[in-house]
PDB file of C-alpha atoms in Angstrom:
ATOM      1  CA  ASP A   1     178.318  31.977 149.464  1.00 58.00           C
ATOM      2  CA  ALA A   2     178.414  28.930 150.896  1.00 67.00           C
ATOM      3  CA  GLY A   3     180.184  29.778 154.051  1.00 90.00           C
ATOM      4  CA  ILE A   4     183.366  27.885 153.285  1.00 95.00           C
ATOM      5  CA  THR A   5     186.635  29.594 154.062  1.00 96.00           C
ATOM      6  CA  GLN A   6     190.160  27.445 152.948  1.00 98.00           C
ATOM      7  CA  SER A   7     193.343  28.415 154.077  1.00 97.00           C
ATOM      8  CA  PRO A   8     196.214  29.068 152.772  1.00 98.00           C
ATOM      9  CA  ARG A   9     195.054  29.553 149.575  1.00 97.00           C
ATOM     10  CA  HIS A  10     198.322  28.785 148.012  1.00 97.00           C
ATOM     11  CA  LYS A  11     201.247  26.914 149.415  1.00 98.00           C
ATOM     12  CA  VAL A  12     204.734  25.939 148.092  1.00 98.00           C
ATOM     13  CA  THR A  13     206.621  23.365 150.106  1.00 97.00           C
ATOM     14  CA  GLU A  14     209.322  21.229 150.222  1.00 97.00           C
ATOM     15  CA  THR A  15     209.740  17.348 149.722  1.00 98.00           C
ATOM     16  CA  GLY A  16     208.958  15.712 152.962  1.00 97.00           C
ATOM     17  CA  THR A  17     207.880  18.709 155.287  1.00 97.00           C
ATOM     18  CA  PRO A  18     204.321  18.128 156.760  1.00 96.00           C
ATOM     19  CA  VAL A  19     201.508  20.514 155.487  1.00 98.00           C
ATOM     20  CA  THR A  20     198.278  21.014 157.050  1.00 98.00           C
ATOM     21  CA  LEU A  21     195.448  22.685 155.294  1.00 98.00           C
ATOM     22  CA  ARG A  22     192.074  23.960 157.086  1.00 98.00           C
ATOM     23  CA  CYS A  23     188.668  24.070 156.026  1.00 98.00           C
ATOM     24  CA  HIS A  24     186.368  26.378 158.100  1.00 97.00           C
ATOM     25  CA  GLN A  25     182.445  26.348 157.580  1.00 95.00           C
ATOM     26  CA  THR A  26     179.823  28.502 159.060  1.00 92.00           C
ATOM     27  CA  GLU A  27     176.978  26.894 158.031  1.00 83.00           C
ATOM     28  CA  ASN A  28     176.989  24.189 161.155  1.00 86.00           C
ATOM     29  CA  HIS A  29     176.828  21.443 158.183  1.00 89.00           C
ATOM     30  CA  ARG A  30     177.538  17.790 159.650  1.00 89.00           C
ATOM     31  CA  TYR A  31     178.851  16.717 156.340  1.00 91.00           C
ATOM     32  CA  MET A  32     182.600  17.793 154.969  1.00 93.00           C
ATOM     33  CA  TYR A  33     184.696  16.499 152.534  1.00 94.00           C
ATOM     34  CA  TRP A  34     188.447  17.197 151.213  1.00 97.00           C
ATOM     35  CA  TYR A  35     188.890  16.496 147.433  1.00 96.00           C
ATOM     36  CA  ARG A  36     192.094  16.820 145.052  1.00 97.00           C
ATOM     37  CA  GLN A  37     191.616  17.939 141.632  1.00 97.00           C
ATOM     38  CA  ASP A  38     193.855  16.738 139.030  1.00 94.00           C
ATOM     39  CA  PRO A  39     194.367  17.433 135.427  1.00 87.00           C
ATOM     40  CA  GLY A  40     192.993  13.864 133.480  1.00 81.00           C
ATOM     41  CA  HIS A  41     191.337  13.079 136.844  1.00 83.00           C
ATOM     42  CA  GLY A  42     188.785  15.187 137.687  1.00 86.00           C
ATOM     43  CA  LEU A  43     187.909  15.333 141.246  1.00 93.00           C
ATOM     44  CA  ARG A  44     188.689  12.526 143.611  1.00 94.00           C
ATOM     45  CA  LEU A  45     187.522  12.217 147.365  1.00 93.00           C
ATOM     46  CA  ILE A  46     190.515  11.781 149.859  1.00 96.00           C
ATOM     47  CA  HIS A  47     188.219  12.097 153.215  1.00 96.00           C
ATOM     48  CA  TYR A  48     184.920  12.818 154.583  1.00 93.00           C
ATOM     49  CA  SER A  49     183.579  13.627 158.051  1.00 93.00           C
ATOM     50  CA  TYR A  50     180.209  12.805 158.921  1.00 90.00           C
ATOM     51  CA  GLY A  51     180.374  14.368 162.144  1.00 90.00           C
ATOM     52  CA  VAL A  52     182.835  15.843 164.972  1.00 93.00           C
ATOM     53  CA  LYS A  53     185.383  12.864 165.400  1.00 92.00           C
ATOM     54  CA  ASP A  54     183.785  11.014 162.362  1.00 93.00           C
ATOM     55  CA  THR A  55     185.651  10.527 159.928  1.00 95.00           C
ATOM     56  CA  ASP A  56     186.444   7.715 156.892  1.00 93.00           C
ATOM     57  CA  LYS A  57     188.582   7.313 154.003  1.00 93.00           C
ATOM     58  CA  GLY A  58     187.901   7.849 150.405  1.00 91.00           C
ATOM     59  CA  GLU A  59     189.104   7.134 147.030  1.00 89.00           C
ATOM     60  CA  VAL A  60     192.683   8.512 147.526  1.00 95.00           C
ATOM     61  CA  SER A  61     193.528   8.738 150.731  1.00 96.00           C
ATOM     62  CA  ASP A  62     196.977   7.054 151.202  1.00 96.00           C
ATOM     63  CA  GLY A  63     199.465   9.658 152.478  1.00 96.00           C
ATOM     64  CA  TYR A  64     196.655  11.705 153.909  1.00 98.00           C
ATOM     65  CA  SER A  65     194.889  12.708 157.642  1.00 97.00           C
ATOM     66  CA  VAL A  66     192.206  14.368 158.549  1.00 98.00           C
ATOM     67  CA  SER A  67     190.925  15.730 161.830  1.00 97.00           C
ATOM     68  CA  ARG A  68     187.701  17.286 162.845  1.00 97.00           C
ATOM     69  CA  SER A  69     187.711  18.491 166.473  1.00 96.00           C
ATOM     70  CA  LYS A  70     184.722  21.278 166.012  1.00 95.00           C
ATOM     71  CA  THR A  71     181.914  21.122 163.784  1.00 94.00           C
ATOM     72  CA  GLU A  72     183.105  23.758 161.728  1.00 95.00           C
ATOM     73  CA  ASP A  73     186.535  23.175 160.974  1.00 97.00           C
ATOM     74  CA  PHE A  74     187.962  20.218 158.746  1.00 98.00           C
ATOM     75  CA  LEU A  75     191.792  19.835 158.763  1.00 98.00           C
ATOM     76  CA  LEU A  76     193.707  17.765 156.673  1.00 98.00           C
ATOM     77  CA  THR A  77     197.269  17.140 156.620  1.00 98.00           C
ATOM     78  CA  LEU A  78     199.929  15.604 154.265  1.00 97.00           C
ATOM     79  CA  GLU A  79     202.690  14.084 157.007  1.00 93.00           C
ATOM     80  CA  SER A  80     205.333  14.102 154.571  1.00 96.00           C
ATOM     81  CA  ALA A  81     204.773  15.808 151.511  1.00 97.00           C
ATOM     82  CA  THR A  82     205.499  14.339 147.975  1.00 97.00           C
ATOM     83  CA  SER A  83     205.586  15.776 144.616  1.00 97.00           C
ATOM     84  CA  SER A  84     202.839  13.671 143.790  1.00 96.00           C
ATOM     85  CA  GLN A  85     200.547  15.489 146.341  1.00 98.00           C
ATOM     86  CA  THR A  86     200.977  18.803 144.245  1.00 98.00           C
ATOM     87  CA  SER A  87     197.360  19.728 143.541  1.00 98.00           C
ATOM     88  CA  VAL A  88     194.391  21.692 143.965  1.00 98.00           C
ATOM     89  CA  TYR A  89     192.483  20.814 146.961  1.00 98.00           C
ATOM     90  CA  PHE A  90     188.696  21.506 147.367  1.00 97.00           C
ATOM     91  CA  CYS A  91     186.991  21.521 150.705  1.00 97.00           C
ATOM     92  CA  ALA A  92     183.150  20.574 150.368  1.00 94.00           C
ATOM     93  CA  ILE A  93     180.036  20.457 153.026  1.00 92.00           C
ATOM     94  CA  SER A  94     176.762  19.202 152.719  1.00 87.00           C
ATOM     95  CA  LEU A  95     173.726  18.918 155.096  1.00 76.00           C
ATOM     96  CA  GLY A  96     173.489  15.888 154.567  1.00 67.00           C
ATOM     97  CA  SER A  97     175.191  12.665 153.104  1.00 61.00           C
ATOM     98  CA  SER A  98     175.021  11.625 149.592  1.00 57.00           C
ATOM     99  CA  GLY A  99     171.219  12.773 148.998  1.00 60.00           C
ATOM    100  CA  ASN A 100     172.125  16.332 149.520  1.00 78.00           C
ATOM    101  CA  THR A 101     173.328  19.498 147.421  1.00 84.00           C
ATOM    102  CA  ILE A 102     177.217  19.817 148.168  1.00 88.00           C
ATOM    103  CA  TYR A 103     179.092  22.996 148.207  1.00 91.00           C
ATOM    104  CA  PHE A 104     182.926  23.905 147.709  1.00 94.00           C
ATOM    105  CA  GLY A 105     185.385  26.221 148.777  1.00 96.00           C
ATOM    106  CA  GLU A 106     187.819  28.053 146.556  1.00 95.00           C
ATOM    107  CA  GLY A 107     190.262  25.560 146.608  1.00 97.00           C
ATOM    108  CA  SER A 108     193.955  25.650 147.973  1.00 98.00           C
ATOM    109  CA  TRP A 109     196.677  25.148 145.483  1.00 97.00           C
ATOM    110  CA  LEU A 110     199.492  23.239 146.776  1.00 98.00           C
ATOM    111  CA  THR A 111     203.013  22.943 145.394  1.00 98.00           C
ATOM    112  CA  VAL A 112     205.444  20.444 146.635  1.00 98.00           C
ATOM    113  CA  VAL A 113     209.096  20.957 145.244  1.00 97.00           C
TER     114      VAL A 113
ATOM    115  CA  GLY B   1     181.807   3.373 143.274  1.00 79.00           C
ATOM    116  CA  ILE B   2     179.867   4.487 140.268  1.00 88.00           C
ATOM    117  CA  GLN B   3     181.189   5.093 137.337  1.00 92.00           C
ATOM    118  CA  VAL B   4     180.578   8.717 135.542  1.00 95.00           C
ATOM    119  CA  GLU B   5     181.470   9.247 132.001  1.00 97.00           C
ATOM    120  CA  GLN B   6     180.852  12.621 130.181  1.00 97.00           C
ATOM    121  CA  SER B   7     181.297  13.557 126.727  1.00 98.00           C
ATOM    122  CA  PRO B   8     182.038  15.429 124.811  1.00 97.00           C
ATOM    123  CA  PRO B   9     185.441  16.009 126.729  1.00 96.00           C
ATOM    124  CA  ASP B  10     186.077  19.081 124.833  1.00 97.00           C
ATOM    125  CA  LEU B  11     183.745  21.887 122.958  1.00 97.00           C
ATOM    126  CA  ILE B  12     184.010  24.880 121.024  1.00 97.00           C
ATOM    127  CA  LEU B  13     181.068  27.088 120.582  1.00 96.00           C
ATOM    128  CA  GLN B  14     180.671  30.382 118.566  1.00 97.00           C
ATOM    129  CA  GLU B  15     178.730  33.114 121.023  1.00 97.00           C
ATOM    130  CA  GLY B  16     175.244  32.465 120.466  1.00 97.00           C
ATOM    131  CA  ALA B  17     174.780  28.662 119.692  1.00 98.00           C
ATOM    132  CA  ASN B  18     173.165  25.769 121.824  1.00 97.00           C
ATOM    133  CA  SER B  19     174.697  22.835 123.361  1.00 97.00           C
ATOM    134  CA  THR B  20     174.021  19.653 124.942  1.00 98.00           C
ATOM    135  CA  LEU B  21     176.367  17.729 127.645  1.00 98.00           C
ATOM    136  CA  ARG B  22     175.937  14.502 128.339  1.00 98.00           C
ATOM    137  CA  CYS B  23     176.462  12.572 131.811  1.00 98.00           C
ATOM    138  CA  ASN B  24     176.420   8.528 131.920  1.00 98.00           C
ATOM    139  CA  PHE B  25     176.309   6.574 135.241  1.00 97.00           C
ATOM    140  CA  SER B  26     176.544   3.240 136.017  1.00 95.00           C
ATOM    141  CA  ASP B  27     174.508   2.632 138.537  1.00 92.00           C
ATOM    142  CA  SER B  28     171.205   3.561 140.473  1.00 91.00           C
ATOM    143  CA  VAL B  29     171.772   7.006 141.951  1.00 90.00           C
ATOM    144  CA  ASN B  30     169.884   9.410 144.520  1.00 88.00           C
ATOM    145  CA  ASN B  31     172.394  12.508 144.065  1.00 90.00           C
ATOM    146  CA  LEU B  32     173.098  14.001 140.632  1.00 94.00           C
ATOM    147  CA  GLN B  33     174.649  17.359 140.355  1.00 95.00           C
ATOM    148  CA  TRP B  34     176.054  19.588 137.758  1.00 97.00           C
ATOM    149  CA  PHE B  35     178.890  21.965 138.437  1.00 96.00           C
ATOM    150  CA  HIS B  36     180.230  24.548 136.620  1.00 97.00           C
ATOM    151  CA  GLN B  37     184.017  25.329 137.164  1.00 96.00           C
ATOM    152  CA  ASN B  38     185.000  28.805 135.724  1.00 94.00           C
ATOM    153  CA  PRO B  39     188.610  29.767 134.638  1.00 90.00           C
ATOM    154  CA  TRP B  40     189.540  31.006 138.163  1.00 91.00           C
ATOM    155  CA  GLY B  41     189.093  27.526 139.838  1.00 92.00           C
ATOM    156  CA  GLN B  42     185.966  28.019 141.483  1.00 93.00           C
ATOM    157  CA  LEU B  43     183.348  25.161 141.440  1.00 94.00           C
ATOM    158  CA  ILE B  44     179.603  26.550 141.298  1.00 93.00           C
ATOM    159  CA  ASN B  45     176.965  24.188 141.780  1.00 92.00           C
ATOM    160  CA  LEU B  46     174.305  24.632 138.868  1.00 96.00           C
ATOM    161  CA  PHE B  47     171.883  21.871 139.496  1.00 95.00           C
ATOM    162  CA  TYR B  48     170.687  19.079 142.117  1.00 93.00           C
ATOM    163  CA  ILE B  49     168.800  16.873 139.653  1.00 95.00           C
ATOM    164  CA  PRO B  50     168.472  13.047 140.505  1.00 93.00           C
ATOM    165  CA  SER B  51     165.433  12.968 138.387  1.00 94.00           C
ATOM    166  CA  GLY B  52     163.285  14.786 136.454  1.00 97.00           C
ATOM    167  CA  THR B  53     164.053  18.434 134.715  1.00 98.00           C
ATOM    168  CA  LYS B  54     164.950  21.717 135.924  1.00 97.00           C
ATOM    169  CA  GLN B  55     165.807  25.412 134.031  1.00 97.00           C
ATOM    170  CA  ASN B  56     167.638  28.406 135.337  1.00 96.00           C
ATOM    171  CA  GLY B  57     167.753  31.164 132.814  1.00 97.00           C
ATOM    172  CA  ARG B  58     169.670  29.574 129.720  1.00 97.00           C
ATOM    173  CA  LEU B  59     170.682  26.486 131.698  1.00 98.00           C
ATOM    174  CA  SER B  60     168.522  23.408 131.897  1.00 98.00           C
ATOM    175  CA  ALA B  61     169.367  19.903 132.846  1.00 98.00           C
ATOM    176  CA  THR B  62     167.398  16.547 132.622  1.00 98.00           C
ATOM    177  CA  THR B  63     168.136  13.512 134.633  1.00 97.00           C
ATOM    178  CA  VAL B  64     166.490  10.287 133.203  1.00 97.00           C
ATOM    179  CA  ALA B  65     167.225   7.770 136.435  1.00 94.00           C
ATOM    180  CA  THR B  66     166.031   4.621 134.732  1.00 94.00           C
ATOM    181  CA  GLU B  67     168.499   4.653 131.713  1.00 97.00           C
ATOM    182  CA  ARG B  68     171.247   6.518 133.897  1.00 97.00           C
ATOM    183  CA  TYR B  69     171.718   9.791 132.167  1.00 98.00           C
ATOM    184  CA  SER B  70     171.488  13.119 132.468  1.00 98.00           C
ATOM    185  CA  LEU B  71     172.000  16.204 130.075  1.00 98.00           C
ATOM    186  CA  LEU B  72     172.916  20.049 130.540  1.00 98.00           C
ATOM    187  CA  TYR B  73     171.589  22.165 128.060  1.00 98.00           C
ATOM    188  CA  ILE B  74     173.326  25.614 127.326  1.00 98.00           C
ATOM    189  CA  SER B  75     171.302  27.910 125.201  1.00 97.00           C
ATOM    190  CA  SER B  76     172.637  30.901 123.536  1.00 97.00           C
ATOM    191  CA  SER B  77     175.975  30.288 124.948  1.00 97.00           C
ATOM    192  CA  GLN B  78     178.090  33.356 126.220  1.00 97.00           C
ATOM    193  CA  THR B  79     181.851  33.572 126.647  1.00 96.00           C
ATOM    194  CA  THR B  80     180.862  33.598 130.511  1.00 96.00           C
ATOM    195  CA  ASP B  81     179.897  30.134 130.159  1.00 97.00           C
ATOM    196  CA  SER B  82     183.532  28.989 129.364  1.00 97.00           C
ATOM    197  CA  GLY B  83     185.059  26.575 131.679  1.00 96.00           C
ATOM    198  CA  VAL B  84     184.570  22.856 132.463  1.00 96.00           C
ATOM    199  CA  TYR B  85     181.065  21.335 133.267  1.00 98.00           C
ATOM    200  CA  PHE B  86     181.501  18.068 135.853  1.00 97.00           C
ATOM    201  CA  CYS B  87     178.646  15.698 136.822  1.00 97.00           C
ATOM    202  CA  ALA B  88     178.937  14.338 140.019  1.00 94.00           C
ATOM    203  CA  VAL B  89     176.481  11.558 141.391  1.00 93.00           C
ATOM    204  CA  GLY B  90     176.331   9.491 144.524  1.00 88.00           C
ATOM    205  CA  SER B  91     174.278   6.727 145.789  1.00 81.00           C
ATOM    206  CA  SER B  92     172.285   5.565 148.906  1.00 73.00           C
ATOM    207  CA  SER B  93     174.741   3.144 150.104  1.00 71.00           C
ATOM    208  CA  GLY B  94     177.763   6.154 149.797  1.00 69.00           C
ATOM    209  CA  TYR B  95     178.747   9.621 151.520  1.00 71.00           C
ATOM    210  CA  ALA B  96     180.188  11.539 148.899  1.00 77.00           C
ATOM    211  CA  LEU B  97     180.042  12.348 145.054  1.00 87.00           C
ATOM    212  CA  ASN B  98     181.856  10.495 142.668  1.00 90.00           C
ATOM    213  CA  PHE B  99     182.674  12.957 140.117  1.00 93.00           C
ATOM    214  CA  GLY B 100     183.316  12.849 135.955  1.00 95.00           C
ATOM    215  CA  LYS B 101     186.255  13.931 134.078  1.00 94.00           C
ATOM    216  CA  GLY B 102     183.927  17.234 133.168  1.00 95.00           C
ATOM    217  CA  THR B 103     183.752  18.719 129.552  1.00 97.00           C
ATOM    218  CA  SER B 104     185.694  21.515 128.929  1.00 96.00           C
ATOM    219  CA  LEU B 105     183.765  24.379 127.282  1.00 97.00           C
ATOM    220  CA  LEU B 106     185.280  27.686 124.972  1.00 97.00           C
ATOM    221  CA  VAL B 107     182.883  30.011 123.790  1.00 97.00           C
ATOM    222  CA  THR B 108     184.109  32.192 121.276  1.00 97.00           C
ATOM    223  CA  PRO B 109     182.932  35.559 120.446  1.00 95.00           C
TER     224      PRO B 109
END
């Protein structure tokens, strides 16, 4: 258990509504990540954080924003959800940057109808 | 980013058989990890192996960084080995890992 909690674990929402997913860690790791997983694409990086209030974009960041006001929490927001954002979202943490072991949360299943 | 290709994309084995999964990558890496995603969707870290060989029970992995590939060996497979195996790599110029599309393994009784 890597001490990562994602919430909500499952959510159905309507097109055009805002949605926030929360990732909470108890490990005090500096680096946190949001990935999405879709059939045929594997896992793709949305945004990552390398410290409090330090965030940057990943491969598929359009339509998403993030915030990190505390070490332990990394929030992913869909400002206006679209059906293309139906996916499984995984939060991950690592002690260091790309050269360190990464651990995943259990995932959040989001359906946009 | 670094391109990651995994093969085969799908694999069906009978319980007790051995298998080798391959991961090719397009550039130098300072991080390579293998993950198993179980049928419930949970991603479990199997190996952190940017180079060399490691073993953990029936699983072992070898990365030949100079030739840009890694292999995951599963011996005496069990039905609980079913799921998707992902290879992910990172470089010193980046912060996160790039994932391959995975190998889907089904082990039948």
